[in-house]
Tab-separated table of C-alpha atoms and ligand atoms in Angstrom:
chain	number	residue	atom	x	y	z
A	181	MET	CA	-59.315	-10.773	-162.624
A	182	ILE	CA	-59.784	-14.404	-161.630
A	183	GLU	CA	-59.985	-16.923	-164.456
A	184	ILE	CA	-61.017	-20.519	-163.968
A	185	ASN	CA	-60.559	-22.504	-167.136
A	186	GLU	CA	-61.815	-26.070	-167.650
A	187	LEU	CA	-60.831	-26.888	-164.088
A	188	THR	CA	-61.207	-30.458	-162.841
A	189	LYS	CA	-60.191	-31.911	-159.478
A	190	ARG	CA	-60.587	-35.577	-158.641
A	191	TYR	CA	-60.041	-37.182	-155.247
A	192	GLY	CA	-60.044	-40.907	-155.955
A	193	ASP	CA	-63.585	-41.691	-157.066
A	194	THR	CA	-64.912	-38.272	-156.098
A	195	THR	CA	-64.858	-35.506	-158.686
A	196	ALA	CA	-64.919	-32.376	-156.548
A	197	VAL	CA	-64.732	-29.978	-159.525
A	198	ARG	CA	-65.663	-30.926	-163.071
A	199	ASP	CA	-64.704	-28.944	-166.184
A	200	LEU	CA	-65.436	-25.643	-164.454
A	201	SER	CA	-64.904	-22.343	-166.301
A	202	PHE	CA	-65.792	-18.800	-165.226
A	203	THR	CA	-64.256	-15.376	-164.678
A	204	VAL	CA	-64.508	-12.970	-161.759
A	205	ARG	CA	-64.057	-9.280	-162.522
A	206	PRO	CA	-62.735	-6.416	-160.420
A	207	GLY	CA	-64.914	-3.652	-159.004
A	208	ARG	CA	-67.734	-5.891	-157.879
A	209	VAL	CA	-68.615	-8.437	-155.251
A	210	THR	CA	-69.024	-11.869	-156.805
A	211	GLY	CA	-70.857	-14.517	-154.817
A	212	PHE	CA	-69.697	-18.118	-155.221
A	213	LEU	CA	-72.748	-20.192	-154.394
A	214	GLY	CA	-73.467	-23.872	-154.193
A	215	PRO	CA	-74.881	-26.458	-151.798
A	216	ASN	CA	-72.605	-28.273	-149.329
A	217	GLY	CA	-70.001	-30.315	-151.161
A	218	ALA	CA	-70.446	-28.415	-154.441
A	219	GLY	CA	-66.713	-27.759	-154.799
A	220	LYS	CA	-66.407	-24.140	-153.635
A	221	THR	CA	-63.604	-24.644	-151.126
A	222	THR	CA	-61.759	-26.942	-153.532
A	223	THR	CA	-61.857	-24.264	-156.243
A	224	LEU	CA	-60.590	-21.603	-153.830
A	225	ARG	CA	-57.820	-23.885	-152.567
A	226	ILE	CA	-56.707	-24.534	-156.141
A	227	LEU	CA	-56.726	-20.771	-156.810
A	228	LEU	CA	-54.412	-20.305	-153.830
A	229	GLY	CA	-52.087	-23.068	-154.982
A	230	LEU	CA	-52.872	-25.227	-151.926
A	231	VAL	CA	-54.221	-28.057	-154.086
A	232	GLU	CA	-53.046	-29.221	-157.518
A	233	PRO	CA	-55.810	-29.453	-160.126
A	234	SER	CA	-56.250	-32.727	-162.050
A	235	ALA	CA	-56.806	-30.676	-165.227
A	236	GLY	CA	-57.347	-27.077	-166.287
A	237	THR	CA	-56.079	-23.826	-164.826
A	238	ALA	CA	-56.974	-21.284	-162.151
A	239	THR	CA	-55.248	-17.930	-162.462
A	240	VAL	CA	-55.273	-14.493	-160.897
A	241	ASP	CA	-54.368	-11.702	-163.315
A	242	GLY	CA	-53.030	-14.242	-165.765
A	243	HIS	CA	-50.757	-16.188	-163.434
A	244	ALA	CA	-51.072	-19.172	-161.130
A	245	PHE	CA	-50.896	-18.011	-157.495
A	246	ARG	CA	-47.505	-19.606	-156.796
A	247	HIS	CA	-45.994	-17.448	-159.539
A	248	HIS	CA	-47.173	-14.267	-157.879
A	249	ARG	CA	-44.150	-12.708	-156.231
A	250	ARG	CA	-46.288	-10.286	-154.236
A	251	GLY	CA	-48.187	-13.091	-152.474
A	252	LEU	CA	-50.429	-11.638	-149.751
A	253	ARG	CA	-49.988	-8.207	-151.271
A	254	HIS	CA	-51.705	-9.410	-154.421
A	255	VAL	CA	-54.239	-11.966	-153.209
A	256	GLY	CA	-55.712	-11.905	-149.706
A	257	ALA	CA	-57.750	-14.874	-148.552
A	258	LEU	CA	-59.862	-16.158	-145.714
A	259	LEU	CA	-60.129	-19.920	-146.021
A	260	ASP	CA	-60.352	-21.877	-142.804
A	261	ALA	CA	-60.844	-19.474	-139.911
A	262	GLY	CA	-59.604	-22.135	-137.485
A	263	ASP	CA	-56.259	-22.350	-139.228
A	264	VAL	CA	-54.261	-20.136	-136.845
A	265	HIS	CA	-51.662	-21.053	-134.249
A	266	GLY	CA	-53.752	-21.015	-131.043
A	267	GLY	CA	-50.962	-19.925	-128.727
A	268	ARG	CA	-50.394	-16.581	-130.412
A	269	SER	CA	-52.226	-13.328	-130.003
A	270	ALA	CA	-54.011	-11.833	-133.005
A	271	ARG	CA	-51.421	-9.067	-133.118
A	272	ALA	CA	-48.477	-11.517	-133.000
A	273	HIS	CA	-50.068	-13.676	-135.706
A	274	LEU	CA	-50.559	-10.725	-138.050
A	275	GLY	CA	-47.148	-9.288	-137.140
A	276	ALA	CA	-45.391	-12.511	-138.188
A	277	LEU	CA	-47.327	-12.608	-141.461
A	278	ALA	CA	-46.518	-8.955	-142.147
A	279	ARG	CA	-42.792	-9.548	-141.604
A	280	SER	CA	-42.618	-12.635	-143.820
A	281	ASN	CA	-44.528	-10.873	-146.598
A	282	ARG	CA	-42.651	-7.556	-146.372
A	283	ILE	CA	-45.806	-5.724	-145.362
A	284	PRO	CA	-45.297	-2.557	-143.243
A	285	ALA	CA	-45.891	-3.227	-139.512
A	286	ARG	CA	-48.404	-0.360	-139.232
A	287	ARG	CA	-50.836	-2.435	-141.328
A	288	VAL	CA	-51.280	-4.791	-138.359
A	289	ASP	CA	-52.978	-2.147	-136.233
A	290	GLU	CA	-54.885	-0.793	-139.221
A	291	VAL	CA	-56.500	-4.138	-140.018
A	292	LEU	CA	-57.098	-5.009	-136.344
A	293	THR	CA	-58.999	-1.738	-136.005
A	294	GLU	CA	-60.814	-2.376	-139.273
A	295	VAL	CA	-62.187	-5.718	-138.037
A	296	GLY	CA	-62.898	-4.505	-134.507
A	297	LEU	CA	-60.271	-6.615	-132.711
A	298	VAL	CA	-59.041	-3.785	-130.520
A	299	GLY	CA	-57.813	-3.459	-126.941
A	300	GLY	CA	-57.634	-6.728	-125.028
A	301	ALA	CA	-58.981	-8.817	-127.915
A	302	ALA	CA	-55.891	-8.097	-130.044
A	303	ARG	CA	-53.582	-9.271	-127.234
A	304	ARG	CA	-55.516	-12.391	-126.234
A	305	ARG	CA	-54.387	-15.847	-127.348
A	306	VAL	CA	-56.200	-16.823	-130.522
A	307	GLY	CA	-56.884	-20.263	-129.001
A	308	GLY	CA	-59.550	-18.661	-126.803
A	309	PHE	CA	-61.294	-16.837	-129.655
A	310	SER	CA	-64.957	-17.403	-130.435
A	311	LEU	CA	-65.880	-18.419	-133.995
A	312	GLY	CA	-66.896	-14.849	-134.809
A	313	MET	CA	-63.589	-13.481	-133.482
A	314	ARG	CA	-61.703	-16.036	-135.589
A	315	GLN	CA	-63.634	-14.912	-138.659
A	316	ARG	CA	-62.707	-11.316	-137.895
A	317	LEU	CA	-59.056	-12.289	-137.541
A	318	GLY	CA	-59.282	-14.238	-140.814
A	319	ILE	CA	-60.698	-11.174	-142.547
A	320	ALA	CA	-57.920	-9.041	-141.011
A	321	THR	CA	-55.389	-11.524	-142.418
A	322	ALA	CA	-56.925	-11.250	-145.890
A	323	LEU	CA	-56.777	-7.447	-145.735
A	324	LEU	CA	-53.240	-7.261	-144.317
A	325	GLY	CA	-51.393	-6.895	-147.632
A	326	ASP	CA	-53.944	-4.360	-148.975
A	327	PRO	CA	-54.408	-6.706	-151.972
A	328	PRO	CA	-56.387	-5.951	-155.150
A	329	VAL	CA	-57.842	-9.485	-155.135
A	330	LEU	CA	-59.684	-10.955	-152.137
A	331	LEU	CA	-61.074	-14.460	-151.634
A	332	PHE	CA	-63.370	-15.318	-148.744
A	333	ASP	CA	-64.669	-18.822	-148.024
A	334	GLU	CA	-67.932	-18.637	-146.059
A	335	PRO	CA	-66.901	-15.439	-144.223
A	336	LEU	CA	-70.318	-14.903	-142.626
A	337	ASN	CA	-70.255	-18.197	-140.705
A	338	GLY	CA	-70.388	-17.501	-137.003
A	339	LEU	CA	-70.906	-13.760	-137.256
A	340	ASP	CA	-73.636	-12.029	-135.271
A	341	PRO	CA	-76.136	-9.771	-137.119
A	342	GLU	CA	-74.021	-6.682	-136.482
A	343	GLY	CA	-71.000	-8.582	-137.824
A	344	VAL	CA	-72.902	-9.656	-140.928
A	345	LEU	CA	-73.869	-6.047	-141.688
A	346	TRP	CA	-70.307	-4.909	-141.098
A	347	VAL	CA	-68.885	-7.565	-143.465
A	348	ARG	CA	-71.419	-6.637	-146.151
A	349	ARG	CA	-70.421	-2.989	-145.958
A	350	LEU	CA	-66.752	-3.954	-145.975
A	351	PHE	CA	-67.148	-6.092	-149.135
A	352	ARG	CA	-69.101	-3.347	-150.875
A	353	ARG	CA	-66.402	-0.829	-150.020
A	354	LEU	CA	-63.566	-3.122	-151.173
A	355	ALA	CA	-65.353	-3.613	-154.500
A	356	ALA	CA	-66.023	0.127	-154.820
A	357	GLU	CA	-62.265	0.646	-154.427
A	358	GLY	CA	-61.880	-1.407	-157.605
A	359	ARG	CA	-60.818	-4.682	-156.020
A	360	THR	CA	-61.910	-8.163	-157.037
A	361	VAL	CA	-63.998	-9.610	-154.191
A	362	PHE	CA	-64.928	-13.294	-154.475
A	363	VAL	CA	-67.055	-14.667	-151.624
A	364	SER	CA	-68.364	-18.197	-151.203
A	365	SER	CA	-71.546	-19.181	-149.429
A	366	HIS	CA	-74.032	-22.033	-149.407
A	367	LEU	CA	-76.864	-19.610	-148.577
A	368	MET	CA	-78.473	-17.343	-151.144
A	369	SER	CA	-79.860	-15.192	-148.342
A	370	GLU	CA	-76.287	-14.265	-147.390
A	371	MET	CA	-75.475	-13.204	-150.931
A	372	GLU	CA	-78.603	-11.413	-152.021
A	373	HIS	CA	-77.722	-8.234	-150.147
A	374	THR	CA	-73.993	-8.533	-150.746
A	375	ALA	CA	-73.159	-9.736	-154.246
A	376	ASP	CA	-73.432	-7.989	-157.618
A	377	GLU	CA	-72.530	-11.093	-159.594
A	378	LEU	CA	-73.149	-14.774	-158.931
A	379	ILE	CA	-71.315	-17.935	-159.844
A	380	VAL	CA	-73.512	-20.916	-158.943
A	381	ILE	CA	-72.093	-24.436	-158.937
A	382	GLY	CA	-73.475	-27.851	-158.041
A	383	ARG	CA	-71.611	-31.176	-157.853
A	384	GLY	CA	-68.506	-29.390	-159.129
A	385	GLU	CA	-70.167	-28.093	-162.285
A	386	LEU	CA	-71.187	-24.604	-163.334
A	387	ILE	CA	-74.930	-23.976	-163.071
A	388	ALA	CA	-75.101	-20.215	-163.600
A	389	ALA	CA	-72.807	-17.221	-164.018
A	390	GLU	CA	-74.763	-13.995	-164.141
A	391	SER	CA	-75.588	-10.787	-162.313
A	392	LEU	CA	-77.818	-10.871	-159.250
A	393	THR	CA	-80.379	-8.879	-161.254
A	394	GLU	CA	-80.418	-11.528	-163.977
A	395	PHE	CA	-80.678	-14.241	-161.347
A	396	ALA	CA	-83.608	-12.469	-159.676
A	397	ALA	CA	-85.339	-12.118	-163.071
A	398	ARG	CA	-85.150	-15.852	-163.705
A	399	GLY	CA	-86.619	-16.497	-160.263
A	400	THR	CA	-90.081	-17.753	-159.601
A	401	ALA	CA	-92.822	-15.144	-160.104
A	402	PRO	CA	-94.415	-13.644	-157.010
A	403	THR	CA	-97.513	-15.338	-155.666
A	404	VAL	CA	-100.682	-13.832	-154.295
A	405	THR	CA	-102.320	-15.091	-151.136
A	406	VAL	CA	-106.060	-14.513	-150.966
A	407	ARG	CA	-108.424	-15.518	-148.187
A	408	SER	CA	-112.167	-15.767	-148.646
A	409	PRO	CA	-114.956	-17.771	-146.952
A	410	ASP	CA	-116.024	-18.890	-150.446
A	411	SER	CA	-112.575	-19.928	-151.562
A	412	ALA	CA	-113.607	-22.851	-153.818
A	413	ALA	CA	-115.858	-20.676	-156.012
A	414	LEU	CA	-113.236	-17.918	-156.053
A	415	ALA	CA	-110.597	-20.476	-157.099
A	416	ALA	CA	-112.765	-21.465	-160.077
A	417	VAL	CA	-113.101	-17.831	-161.179
A	418	LEU	CA	-109.361	-17.203	-160.858
A	419	ALA	CA	-108.512	-20.406	-162.718
A	420	SER	CA	-110.835	-19.412	-165.563
A	421	GLU	CA	-108.738	-16.213	-165.844
A	422	GLY	CA	-105.600	-18.289	-166.335
A	423	ALA	CA	-104.240	-18.370	-162.805
A	424	THR	CA	-102.679	-21.405	-161.185
A	425	VAL	CA	-104.462	-21.824	-157.870
A	426	ALA	CA	-103.549	-23.986	-154.916
A	427	SER	CA	-105.664	-24.109	-151.796
A	428	TYR	CA	-103.713	-23.735	-148.624
A	429	ASP	CA	-106.453	-24.291	-146.074
A	430	GLU	CA	-110.255	-23.995	-146.177
A	431	GLU	CA	-110.183	-20.250	-146.784
A	432	THR	CA	-106.758	-19.518	-148.174
A	433	LEU	CA	-105.636	-19.723	-151.799
A	434	GLN	CA	-102.147	-19.340	-153.271
A	435	VAL	CA	-102.441	-17.775	-156.686
A	436	ALA	CA	-99.749	-17.663	-159.346
A	437	GLY	CA	-100.065	-15.915	-162.681
A	438	LEU	CA	-102.335	-13.015	-161.630
A	439	SER	CA	-101.446	-9.803	-159.807
A	440	ALA	CA	-103.024	-8.968	-156.454
A	441	GLU	CA	-104.711	-6.042	-158.208
A	442	ARG	CA	-106.358	-8.349	-160.765
A	443	VAL	CA	-107.410	-10.840	-158.076
A	444	GLY	CA	-109.016	-7.942	-156.172
A	445	GLU	CA	-110.884	-6.746	-159.282
A	446	LEU	CA	-112.192	-10.234	-160.060
A	447	ALA	CA	-113.329	-10.751	-156.478
A	448	PHE	CA	-115.146	-7.399	-156.583
A	449	GLU	CA	-116.823	-8.207	-159.924
A	450	HIS	CA	-118.022	-11.573	-158.641
A	451	ARG	CA	-118.989	-10.252	-155.200
A	452	PHE	CA	-116.648	-12.387	-153.120
A	453	LEU	CA	-115.889	-11.313	-149.581
A	454	ILE	CA	-112.100	-10.985	-149.217
A	455	ARG	CA	-110.442	-11.262	-145.835
A	456	GLU	CA	-106.823	-11.068	-146.951
A	457	LEU	CA	-105.008	-10.159	-150.151
A	458	THR	CA	-101.198	-10.127	-150.118
A	459	THR	CA	-98.380	-10.447	-152.614
A	460	ARG	CA	-95.434	-12.566	-151.613
A	461	ALA	CA	-92.253	-11.976	-153.580
A	462	ALA	CA	-90.541	-15.221	-154.539
A	463	SER	CA	-87.362	-15.321	-152.519
A	464	LEU	CA	-84.037	-15.683	-154.254
A	465	GLU	CA	-83.421	-18.526	-151.817
A	466	THR	CA	-86.331	-20.404	-153.430
A	467	ALA	CA	-84.930	-19.740	-156.906
A	468	PHE	CA	-81.497	-20.929	-155.747
A	469	MET	CA	-82.954	-24.098	-154.229
A	470	GLU	CA	-84.883	-24.853	-157.411
A	471	LEU	CA	-81.796	-24.245	-159.517
A	472	THR	CA	-79.568	-26.498	-157.436
A	473	ALA	CA	-82.185	-29.094	-156.491
A	474	ASP	CA	-80.603	-31.709	-158.759
A	475	SER	CA	-77.150	-31.198	-157.322
A	476	VAL	CA	-77.829	-31.318	-153.597
A	477	GLU	CA	-75.594	-34.042	-152.290
A	478	TYR	CA	-76.556	-34.171	-148.621
A	479	THR	CA	-80.232	-34.121	-147.770
A	480	ALA	CA	-81.501	-34.425	-144.214
A	481	GLY	CA	-83.045	-37.845	-143.633
A	482	ASP	CA	-81.416	-39.208	-146.770
A	483	GLN	CA	-80.814	-42.926	-146.176
A	484	ARG	CA	-78.032	-43.401	-148.743
B	736	LIG	N1	-59.025	-33.604	-149.477
B	736	LIG	C1	-60.096	-34.239	-149.969
B	736	LIG	N2	-60.112	-35.571	-150.110
B	736	LIG	C2	-61.186	-36.201	-150.613
B	736	LIG	N3	-62.315	-35.594	-150.995
B	736	LIG	C3	-62.385	-34.260	-150.878
B	736	LIG	C4	-61.284	-33.508	-150.342
B	736	LIG	N4	-61.632	-32.208	-150.342
B	736	LIG	C5	-62.893	-32.147	-150.829
B	736	LIG	N5	-63.344	-33.387	-151.155
B	736	LIG	C6	-64.669	-33.690	-151.726
B	736	LIG	O1	-64.899	-32.819	-152.804
B	736	LIG	C7	-66.255	-32.382	-152.826
B	736	LIG	C8	-66.298	-30.866	-152.805
B	736	LIG	O2	-65.885	-30.415	-151.527
B	736	LIG	P1	-65.730	-28.880	-151.161
B	736	LIG	O3	-65.207	-28.803	-149.785
B	736	LIG	O4	-64.951	-28.208	-152.225
B	736	LIG	O5	-67.236	-28.381	-151.217
B	736	LIG	P2	-67.852	-26.995	-150.735
B	736	LIG	O6	-68.655	-26.482	-151.881
B	736	LIG	O7	-66.799	-26.124	-150.179
B	736	LIG	O8	-68.887	-27.453	-149.594
B	736	LIG	P3	-69.325	-26.730	-148.209
B	736	LIG	O9	-70.448	-25.799	-148.540
B	736	LIG	O10	-69.818	-27.864	-147.381
B	736	LIG	O11	-68.119	-26.054	-147.638
B	736	LIG	C9	-66.930	-33.070	-151.657
B	736	LIG	O12	-67.579	-34.212	-152.137
B	736	LIG	C10	-65.789	-33.418	-150.745
B	736	LIG	O13	-66.100	-34.552	-149.992
B	737	LIG	MG1	-66.505	-25.273	-148.341
């Protein structure tokens, strides 16, 4: 179990993490979400003992990481995928890590196979790796010690669609094996098919800690798109039934607060010709953007 307790990290004037508290439980995939600059990487670096917190604690199974004697065999992590000596091969890199962490040498080939770095790829110098290959090597590194706790910082960056599916299945399997799997991302769309639980932060502060199901339930209600040549009159009828109606173009209305079925019934009763009637589920991405709107630090075109 990962426990973050009243954690604060200041860099000069910048407060990267502010009074942050949450727990991450084993047996599930927990997504760590927040816009760019929210403090995700900082939190993970503190967990790994790479950065000293200004206040508060970050522990794995009750202890700070540096007090874990089993190191990589207890906590596996993918932080910066570029952080590998470029002159080594993937196999040599993992072999050195295995030796220094007293991990059996056979694990090297097991994890290389697991992440698909086989044949020539395992022997090539890491310096020539593509971003996706580096991510795969980073994931192999995290898995090397067969640890019960795994941390991944933006592991889907640079992966192709096949790679994304593979990583999702891998995370699900690791969680099903009873491990703690904590995965950061700045994109809800990456988490919605991967995570069971969500920790959402913005500007270093906790915004939400709940299951994906709970998050989806708080999301914006689905909207109905209806197209009719007499859209203005139809809009009036729908509004009188309590719907919130926005007109999209001359014919098209976006309707919130009524089901497609009810819109269809009303149109039939009032003899409106309908050319389109569709329900659009509110995306979790929209809910995430609404939730974090106040804590987005970098906005395109922002003149600050
Ligand atoms: N070493 C550092 N020195 C100064 N400021 C830092 C340092 N590391 C992080 N920060 C600042 O702390 C804040 C949080 O950064 P962090 O990298 O943790 O965010 P993040 O959530 O990982 O963002 P991203 O999605 O872009 O990776 C940012 O404002 C960043 O500029
Ligand atoms: Mg980051």
